[in-house]
Amino acid sequence: MAEPLHKGEKVLRGIPVSTGVCRGKILVVGKPQHTIAKTQLSEAESLEEVNRLERALVQTRHEILEVQHKVSEAMGASEGSIFDAHLLVLEDRTLIDEVVRMITGEKVNAEYAFHQVAERYAKTLAAIEDDYLRERASDMRDVTGRVLNNLFGHPNDVDLRHLTEPCIVISHDLTPSNTAQMDRSKVVGFATDIGSKTSHTAIMARSLRIPAVVGLKSASQEIQTGQYALLDGFNGIIIVNPTDQTLFEYGQLIRKQVTLEEKLRDILSKPAVTLDGHRVFLSANIEQAADTQSVIESGAEGVGLFRTEYLYISRDHLPSEEEQYQAYRQVVTALKPNAVVIRTFDLGGDKFLSHLQVPTEMNPFLGWRAIRFCLQERDIFRNQLRAILRASAEGNVKMMYPMISGLDELNQANALVEDYKAQLRNEGVPFDEHMEIGAMIEIPSAALIADTLAKRVKFFSIGTNDLIQYSLAVDRMNEKIAHLYEPTHPAILRLIKATVDAARRNNIRVAVCGEMAGDPVMAPLLLGLGVDELSAAPPLVPQIKFMVRRIKTPEALALAEFALNCESGSEILARCQELAHQSAPSLFENVP
Ligand code: PEP
Ligand code: MG
């Protein structure tokens, strides 16, 4: 815990991932750790306590049956049967009778009695040298957690679709699909114990404009549901029980933010040109068709990255070719004549498939992901490629493949596209014969063979989120090593430069669509390195334009030249900050 800003407050510091300040009641979701206090009851109270226990058991049973049903539908009956063991715990009369005897005999509260008895059973099972029985101990603890949550009135499963009042959600972790389900009117902010700036949960938060802090380590244990807090997404702080003085200070910060937003609104319809007239192409990253309006409102010139996998992960069935076509068509027609770059599915990594049977992997980011998955799951890939091709008849569609590591993958994917084009021609279905196809450069090997790839594609889009993770061997999700995740590391800049040089030699364009493109501090450096287009979450686009309109090309070129000759990532970062702060100080007034 960090120093309080003012006496009486509790301050927790993490990693700021989505800007904005919000206040509200806390809702801790997931698996909260309970402090199980013993409360002495009267005779009458103890009888009511038994009823309360029975109600919690019934509720828990319903929940487990529901989860079992969902899992069986999505993954098959054998996975669903895992929950039979959980149901057996609830039906174990020996255990339940013992809890009831303790409540009525010792006149104690149900939470305490249930925890005491269940934990004694679990410990006994865990101590036995038998794998099967040890497993039962973990079932016992799982069910105990659920029963206790119900007794305490805490929600068991993270379901953020049906919240009844506005709150700040705190959780140990939230998956990207949890985040995608958030109702913006009910979740005013959120915070997690783990995660980092480029985890997909953080990316979703920025798209949804929900202020968020991650990497708080133990917030979900230190903060309780119902407490009042302020979340500062600029500086990565949560302040529990903020004093009037803190609220006043934050009021000033919010006013500065409003002033900045007014300035950003003024340039919305103005072009992204540098002070010396160099035109920069700014586009937006989206996750779903519903984000289209925010692209238009951001002033972006189309979509530079459509993360189509969200069509999969926030649903419980695979979308058909037709469903995908409709989703792509909706975006493409709304943004016409601007381009929409549709990225083929990047499933895997932290974007799990709840409804497909994908084995758990030791290193999911290095595993069966993105183009690797699609080239093996041909039916899934065919539906998507046909849907994208069909949508290309409706507007300006470009397509790109994620996670290309070498030439074979690119050739295989391109060959499939040709097959489906032939199919569509035979069927008389229209598509754009000249739809541009690009490759994401997000694996170091791809950057190093960019010349080879450039001959077979029409554009590159550098995915710095993964490029940094793979080049520096720093898991983009892990808050413990977040300090090593360094966009200005000389190795990263050299890989970007190599990619740009290869693109120039082959006369193709280069975009950056990783989070680095949405950081106004990085924009001059990327432009100086020769990048043609920056694609960022819609809420970040106006800031990038603001920065572009305040710099001169020679400054950006000089910064890039300095960076390419500098040996230290932190010195490069300091130079980038210096130029950004000098050029557009109002963008940084909320950051200490
Ligand atoms: C990237 O890796 O930079 C990228 C844009 O793709 P994603 O964040 O979806 O992995
Ligand atoms: Mg990526």
Tab-separated table of N, CA and C in Angstrom, residues 234-340:
chain	number	residue	atom	x	y	z
A	234	PHE	N	-5.344	7.889	-14.846
A	234	PHE	CA	-4.182	8.575	-15.426
A	234	PHE	C	-2.910	8.111	-14.725
A	235	ASN	N	-3.022	8.000	-13.409
A	235	ASN	CA	-1.820	7.728	-12.627
A	235	ASN	C	-1.796	6.336	-12.014
A	236	GLY	N	-2.831	5.548	-12.263
A	236	GLY	CA	-2.834	4.163	-11.765
A	236	GLY	C	-3.041	4.070	-10.271
A	237	ILE	N	-3.988	4.851	-9.737
A	237	ILE	CA	-4.181	4.885	-8.279
A	237	ILE	C	-5.632	4.592	-7.936
A	238	ILE	N	-5.806	3.853	-6.823
A	238	ILE	CA	-7.151	3.742	-6.250
A	238	ILE	C	-7.070	4.319	-4.846
A	239	ILE	N	-7.981	5.196	-4.517
A	239	ILE	CA	-7.996	5.792	-3.182
A	239	ILE	C	-9.299	5.372	-2.505
A	240	VAL	N	-9.166	4.557	-1.453
A	240	VAL	CA	-10.356	4.108	-0.740
A	240	VAL	C	-10.660	5.142	0.344
A	241	ASN	N	-11.929	5.465	0.528
A	241	ASN	CA	-12.369	6.509	1.463
A	241	ASN	C	-11.679	7.845	1.212
A	242	PRO	N	-11.771	8.387	-0.001
A	242	PRO	CA	-11.070	9.652	-0.282
A	242	PRO	C	-11.615	10.791	0.587
A	243	THR	N	-10.704	11.639	1.040
A	243	THR	CA	-11.138	12.774	1.868
A	243	THR	C	-11.701	13.883	0.967
A	244	ASP	N	-12.346	14.867	1.606
A	244	ASP	CA	-12.888	15.988	0.824
A	244	ASP	C	-11.771	16.700	0.068
A	245	GLN	N	-10.602	16.803	0.728
A	245	GLN	CA	-9.473	17.487	0.095
A	245	GLN	C	-9.069	16.759	-1.194
A	246	THR	N	-8.988	15.420	-1.118
A	246	THR	CA	-8.625	14.649	-2.313
A	246	THR	C	-9.680	14.832	-3.403
A	247	LEU	N	-10.938	14.780	-3.009
A	247	LEU	CA	-11.999	14.935	-4.008
A	247	LEU	C	-11.918	16.307	-4.669
A	248	PHE	N	-11.559	17.316	-3.869
A	248	PHE	CA	-11.414	18.670	-4.396
A	248	PHE	C	-10.257	18.703	-5.414
A	249	GLU	N	-9.117	18.101	-5.026
A	249	GLU	CA	-7.958	18.105	-5.923
A	249	GLU	C	-8.274	17.382	-7.232
A	250	TYR	N	-8.999	16.297	-7.094
A	250	TYR	CA	-9.362	15.563	-8.302
A	250	TYR	C	-10.362	16.335	-9.158
A	251	GLY	N	-11.183	17.134	-8.513
A	251	GLY	CA	-12.114	17.980	-9.257
A	251	GLY	C	-11.324	18.879	-10.205
A	252	GLN	N	-10.179	19.388	-9.718
A	252	GLN	CA	-9.357	20.265	-10.576
A	252	GLN	C	-8.787	19.482	-11.757
A	253	LEU	N	-8.349	18.258	-11.442
A	253	LEU	CA	-7.777	17.425	-12.501
A	253	LEU	C	-8.833	17.125	-13.575
A	254	ILE	N	-10.044	16.852	-13.106
A	254	ILE	CA	-11.122	16.553	-14.068
A	254	ILE	C	-11.417	17.785	-14.924
A	255	ARG	N	-11.360	18.975	-14.296
A	255	ARG	CA	-11.613	20.194	-15.076
A	255	ARG	C	-10.551	20.375	-16.174
A	256	LYS	N	-9.278	20.058	-15.825
A	256	LYS	CA	-8.218	20.168	-16.841
A	256	LYS	C	-8.501	19.199	-17.979
A	257	GLN	N	-8.997	18.022	-17.604
A	257	GLN	CA	-9.301	17.011	-18.605
A	257	GLN	C	-10.402	17.499	-19.545
A	258	VAL	N	-11.409	18.149	-18.946
A	258	VAL	CA	-12.516	18.662	-19.768
A	258	VAL	C	-11.991	19.714	-20.752
A	259	THR	N	-11.103	20.589	-20.254
A	259	THR	CA	-10.525	21.614	-21.134
A	259	THR	C	-9.767	20.957	-22.282
A	260	LEU	N	-9.003	19.910	-21.951
A	260	LEU	CA	-8.247	19.221	-22.993
A	260	LEU	C	-9.198	18.595	-24.006
A	261	GLU	N	-10.257	17.971	-23.496
A	261	GLU	CA	-11.202	17.338	-24.423
A	261	GLU	C	-11.817	18.358	-25.377
A	262	GLU	N	-12.046	19.570	-24.859
A	262	GLU	CA	-12.581	20.620	-25.749
A	262	GLU	C	-11.580	20.934	-26.856
A	263	LYS	N	-10.291	21.026	-26.463
A	263	LYS	CA	-9.253	21.313	-27.468
A	263	LYS	C	-9.207	20.196	-28.507
A	264	LEU	N	-9.359	18.957	-28.033
A	264	LEU	CA	-9.282	17.822	-28.955
A	264	LEU	C	-10.487	17.817	-29.893
A	265	ARG	N	-11.648	18.227	-29.350
A	265	ARG	CA	-12.848	18.270	-30.199
A	265	ARG	C	-12.681	19.283	-31.334
A	266	ASP	N	-11.977	20.390	-31.017
A	266	ASP	CA	-11.790	21.439	-32.032
A	266	ASP	C	-11.052	20.943	-33.264
A	267	ILE	N	-10.189	19.921	-33.093
A	267	ILE	CA	-9.399	19.497	-34.270
A	267	ILE	C	-9.956	18.226	-34.913
A	268	LEU	N	-11.127	17.794	-34.437
A	268	LEU	CA	-11.681	16.516	-34.916
A	268	LEU	C	-11.776	16.422	-36.431
A	269	SER	N	-12.272	17.485	-37.042
A	269	SER	CA	-12.463	17.391	-38.492
A	269	SER	C	-11.257	17.933	-39.256
A	270	LYS	N	-10.218	18.311	-38.520
A	270	LYS	CA	-9.021	18.840	-39.206
A	270	LYS	C	-8.098	17.680	-39.585
A	271	PRO	N	-7.275	17.871	-40.610
A	271	PRO	CA	-6.413	16.761	-41.036
A	271	PRO	C	-5.223	16.541	-40.090
A	272	ALA	N	-4.685	15.323	-40.123
A	272	ALA	CA	-3.495	15.017	-39.321
A	272	ALA	C	-2.260	15.394	-40.141
A	273	VAL	N	-1.915	16.672	-40.076
A	273	VAL	CA	-0.708	17.127	-40.793
A	273	VAL	C	0.257	17.761	-39.808
A	274	THR	N	1.529	17.547	-40.033
A	274	THR	CA	2.530	18.159	-39.162
A	274	THR	C	2.610	19.659	-39.478
A	275	LEU	N	3.313	20.401	-38.625
A	275	LEU	CA	3.399	21.856	-38.826
A	275	LEU	C	4.005	22.206	-40.179
A	276	ASP	N	4.850	21.287	-40.715
A	276	ASP	CA	5.462	21.576	-42.017
A	276	ASP	C	4.732	20.883	-43.158
A	277	GLY	N	3.487	20.447	-42.889
A	277	GLY	CA	2.642	19.979	-43.994
A	277	GLY	C	2.746	18.500	-44.347
A	278	HIS	N	3.404	17.686	-43.526
A	278	HIS	CA	3.486	16.254	-43.834
A	278	HIS	C	2.209	15.555	-43.368
A	279	ARG	N	1.543	14.870	-44.293
A	279	ARG	CA	0.250	14.241	-43.998
A	279	ARG	C	0.479	12.879	-43.344
A	280	VAL	N	-0.165	12.657	-42.215
A	280	VAL	CA	-0.037	11.366	-41.523
A	280	VAL	C	-1.398	10.685	-41.558
A	281	PHE	N	-1.386	9.384	-41.734
A	281	PHE	CA	-2.647	8.658	-41.825
A	281	PHE	C	-2.979	8.085	-40.455
A	282	LEU	N	-4.136	8.480	-39.879
A	282	LEU	CA	-4.526	7.975	-38.555
A	282	LEU	C	-5.776	7.113	-38.672
A	283	SER	N	-5.699	5.914	-38.158
A	283	SER	CA	-6.871	5.033	-38.209
A	283	SER	C	-7.122	4.464	-36.817
A	284	ALA	N	-8.192	3.668	-36.720
A	284	ALA	CA	-8.597	3.214	-35.384
A	284	ALA	C	-8.583	1.689	-35.268
A	285	ASN	N	-8.374	1.217	-34.043
A	285	ASN	CA	-8.451	-0.228	-33.757
A	285	ASN	C	-9.829	-0.515	-33.168
A	286	ILE	N	-10.483	-1.536	-33.678
A	286	ILE	CA	-11.783	-1.884	-33.093
A	286	ILE	C	-11.839	-3.374	-32.763
A	287	GLU	N	-12.774	-3.706	-31.894
A	287	GLU	CA	-12.945	-5.104	-31.487
A	287	GLU	C	-14.278	-5.680	-31.948
A	288	GLN	N	-15.246	-4.817	-32.184
A	288	GLN	CA	-16.532	-5.329	-32.629
A	288	GLN	C	-17.231	-4.318	-33.538
A	289	ALA	N	-18.240	-4.822	-34.278
A	289	ALA	CA	-18.922	-3.954	-35.236
A	289	ALA	C	-19.534	-2.745	-34.528
A	290	ALA	N	-19.948	-2.943	-33.277
A	290	ALA	CA	-20.588	-1.859	-32.532
A	290	ALA	C	-19.640	-0.680	-32.277
A	291	ASP	N	-18.333	-0.878	-32.488
A	291	ASP	CA	-17.375	0.216	-32.246
A	291	ASP	C	-17.339	1.219	-33.401
A	292	THR	N	-18.070	0.928	-34.474
A	292	THR	CA	-17.959	1.761	-35.678
A	292	THR	C	-18.238	3.239	-35.403
A	293	GLN	N	-19.290	3.498	-34.622
A	293	GLN	CA	-19.653	4.885	-34.337
A	293	GLN	C	-18.493	5.616	-33.655
A	294	SER	N	-17.813	4.908	-32.750
A	294	SER	CA	-16.721	5.584	-32.045
A	294	SER	C	-15.564	5.878	-33.000
A	295	VAL	N	-15.437	5.096	-34.062
A	295	VAL	CA	-14.389	5.385	-35.059
A	295	VAL	C	-14.727	6.712	-35.744
A	296	ILE	N	-16.001	6.834	-36.123
A	296	ILE	CA	-16.417	8.066	-36.815
A	296	ILE	C	-16.214	9.267	-35.886
A	297	GLU	N	-16.634	9.092	-34.618
A	297	GLU	CA	-16.517	10.208	-33.668
A	297	GLU	C	-15.071	10.574	-33.349
A	298	SER	N	-14.156	9.616	-33.519
A	298	SER	CA	-12.757	9.893	-33.166
A	298	SER	C	-12.040	10.686	-34.241
A	299	GLY	N	-12.658	10.795	-35.422
A	299	GLY	CA	-11.992	11.493	-36.525
A	299	GLY	C	-10.983	10.609	-37.247
A	300	ALA	N	-10.957	9.325	-36.936
A	300	ALA	CA	-10.012	8.414	-37.608
A	300	ALA	C	-10.440	8.220	-39.057
A	301	GLU	N	-9.427	7.942	-39.898
A	301	GLU	CA	-9.754	7.716	-41.316
A	301	GLU	C	-9.868	6.221	-41.560
A	302	GLY	N	-10.866	5.621	-40.980
A	302	GLY	CA	-11.072	4.184	-41.178
A	302	GLY	C	-10.502	3.350	-40.045
A	303	VAL	N	-10.452	2.060	-40.295
A	303	VAL	CA	-10.001	1.117	-39.268
A	303	VAL	C	-8.677	0.494	-39.705
A	304	GLY	N	-7.675	0.606	-38.842
A	304	GLY	CA	-6.369	0.020	-39.161
A	304	GLY	C	-6.215	-1.379	-38.614
A	305	LEU	N	-7.101	-1.741	-37.682
A	305	LEU	CA	-7.049	-3.094	-37.105
A	305	LEU	C	-8.423	-3.443	-36.560
A	306	PHE	N	-9.042	-4.428	-37.162
A	306	PHE	CA	-10.319	-4.957	-36.652
A	306	PHE	C	-9.972	-6.304	-36.031
A	307	ARG	N	-10.007	-6.346	-34.695
A	307	ARG	CA	-9.636	-7.600	-34.001
A	307	ARG	C	-10.839	-8.554	-34.027
A	308	THR	N	-10.969	-9.290	-35.105
A	308	THR	CA	-12.204	-10.066	-35.338
A	308	THR	C	-12.431	-11.196	-34.342
A	309	GLU	N	-11.392	-11.607	-33.635
A	309	GLU	CA	-11.557	-12.747	-32.711
A	309	GLU	C	-12.601	-12.463	-31.633
A	310	TYR	N	-12.890	-11.172	-31.409
A	310	TYR	CA	-13.905	-10.861	-30.392
A	310	TYR	C	-15.293	-11.318	-30.829
A	311	LEU	N	-15.456	-11.579	-32.140
A	311	LEU	CA	-16.718	-12.170	-32.583
A	311	LEU	C	-16.858	-13.559	-31.973
A	312	TYR	N	-15.717	-14.177	-31.675
A	312	TYR	CA	-15.726	-15.520	-31.106
A	312	TYR	C	-15.771	-15.519	-29.595
A	313	ILE	N	-14.905	-14.726	-28.990
A	313	ILE	CA	-14.702	-14.972	-27.565
A	313	ILE	C	-15.800	-14.406	-26.678
A	314	SER	N	-16.615	-13.469	-27.162
A	314	SER	CA	-17.665	-13.020	-26.264
A	314	SER	C	-19.009	-13.660	-26.614
A	315	ARG	N	-18.973	-14.784	-27.318
A	315	ARG	CA	-20.196	-15.471	-27.692
A	315	ARG	C	-20.091	-16.929	-27.279
A	316	ASP	N	-21.227	-17.630	-27.325
A	316	ASP	CA	-21.081	-19.032	-26.956
A	316	ASP	C	-21.284	-19.982	-28.131
A	317	HIS	N	-21.223	-19.469	-29.348
A	317	HIS	CA	-21.170	-20.389	-30.476
A	317	HIS	C	-20.315	-19.782	-31.585
A	318	LEU	N	-19.859	-20.637	-32.485
A	318	LEU	CA	-19.006	-20.148	-33.562
A	318	LEU	C	-19.843	-19.362	-34.566
A	319	PRO	N	-19.402	-18.180	-34.966
A	319	PRO	CA	-20.208	-17.426	-35.936
A	319	PRO	C	-20.100	-18.058	-37.324
A	320	SER	N	-21.202	-18.109	-38.033
A	320	SER	CA	-21.203	-18.681	-39.387
A	320	SER	C	-20.569	-17.681	-40.347
A	321	GLU	N	-20.347	-18.133	-41.556
A	321	GLU	CA	-19.830	-17.228	-42.593
A	321	GLU	C	-20.786	-16.042	-42.754
A	322	GLU	N	-22.079	-16.340	-42.764
A	322	GLU	CA	-23.080	-15.299	-42.988
A	322	GLU	C	-23.051	-14.262	-41.861
A	323	GLU	N	-22.986	-14.749	-40.614
A	323	GLU	CA	-22.956	-13.820	-39.465
A	323	GLU	C	-21.732	-12.914	-39.541
A	324	GLN	N	-20.612	-13.526	-39.890
A	324	GLN	CA	-19.389	-12.715	-39.986
A	324	GLN	C	-19.516	-11.704	-41.115
A	325	TYR	N	-20.032	-12.176	-42.235
A	325	TYR	CA	-20.188	-11.279	-43.385
A	325	TYR	C	-21.022	-10.062	-42.978
A	326	GLN	N	-22.123	-10.328	-42.248
A	326	GLN	CA	-22.994	-9.225	-41.835
A	326	GLN	C	-22.237	-8.250	-40.932
A	327	ALA	N	-21.435	-8.793	-40.000
A	327	ALA	CA	-20.689	-7.922	-39.075
A	327	ALA	C	-19.675	-7.076	-39.844
A	328	TYR	N	-18.940	-7.706	-40.749
A	328	TYR	CA	-17.921	-6.963	-41.497
A	328	TYR	C	-18.585	-5.928	-42.414
A	329	ARG	N	-19.688	-6.359	-43.047
A	329	ARG	CA	-20.396	-5.475	-43.975
A	329	ARG	C	-20.862	-4.197	-43.265
A	330	GLN	N	-21.368	-4.420	-42.047
A	330	GLN	CA	-21.867	-3.278	-41.266
A	330	GLN	C	-20.760	-2.223	-41.073
A	331	VAL	N	-19.572	-2.678	-40.705
A	331	VAL	CA	-18.459	-1.743	-40.471
A	331	VAL	C	-18.017	-1.106	-41.789
A	332	VAL	N	-17.869	-1.962	-42.790
A	332	VAL	CA	-17.316	-1.518	-44.063
A	332	VAL	C	-18.229	-0.488	-44.745
A	333	THR	N	-19.545	-0.750	-44.735
A	333	THR	CA	-20.442	0.195	-45.401
A	333	THR	C	-20.528	1.503	-44.612
A	334	ALA	N	-20.492	1.403	-43.275
A	334	ALA	CA	-20.586	2.627	-42.470
A	334	ALA	C	-19.358	3.519	-42.677
A	335	LEU	N	-18.215	2.924	-42.949
A	335	LEU	CA	-16.985	3.726	-43.021
A	335	LEU	C	-16.542	4.027	-44.454
A	336	LYS	N	-17.239	3.497	-45.407
A	336	LYS	CA	-16.938	3.724	-46.815
A	336	LYS	C	-16.805	5.219	-47.095
A	337	PRO	N	-15.897	5.760	-47.867
A	337	PRO	CA	-14.869	5.064	-48.647
A	337	PRO	C	-13.576	4.779	-47.871
A	338	ASN	N	-13.577	5.051	-46.552
A	338	ASN	CA	-12.356	4.774	-45.792
A	338	ASN	C	-12.112	3.275	-45.697
A	339	ALA	N	-10.843	2.937	-45.518
A	339	ALA	CA	-10.481	1.514	-45.497
A	339	ALA	C	-10.779	0.871	-44.144
A	340	VAL	N	-11.093	-0.409	-44.180
A	340	VAL	CA	-11.225	-1.199	-42.950
A	340	VAL	C	-10.274	-2.381	-43.093
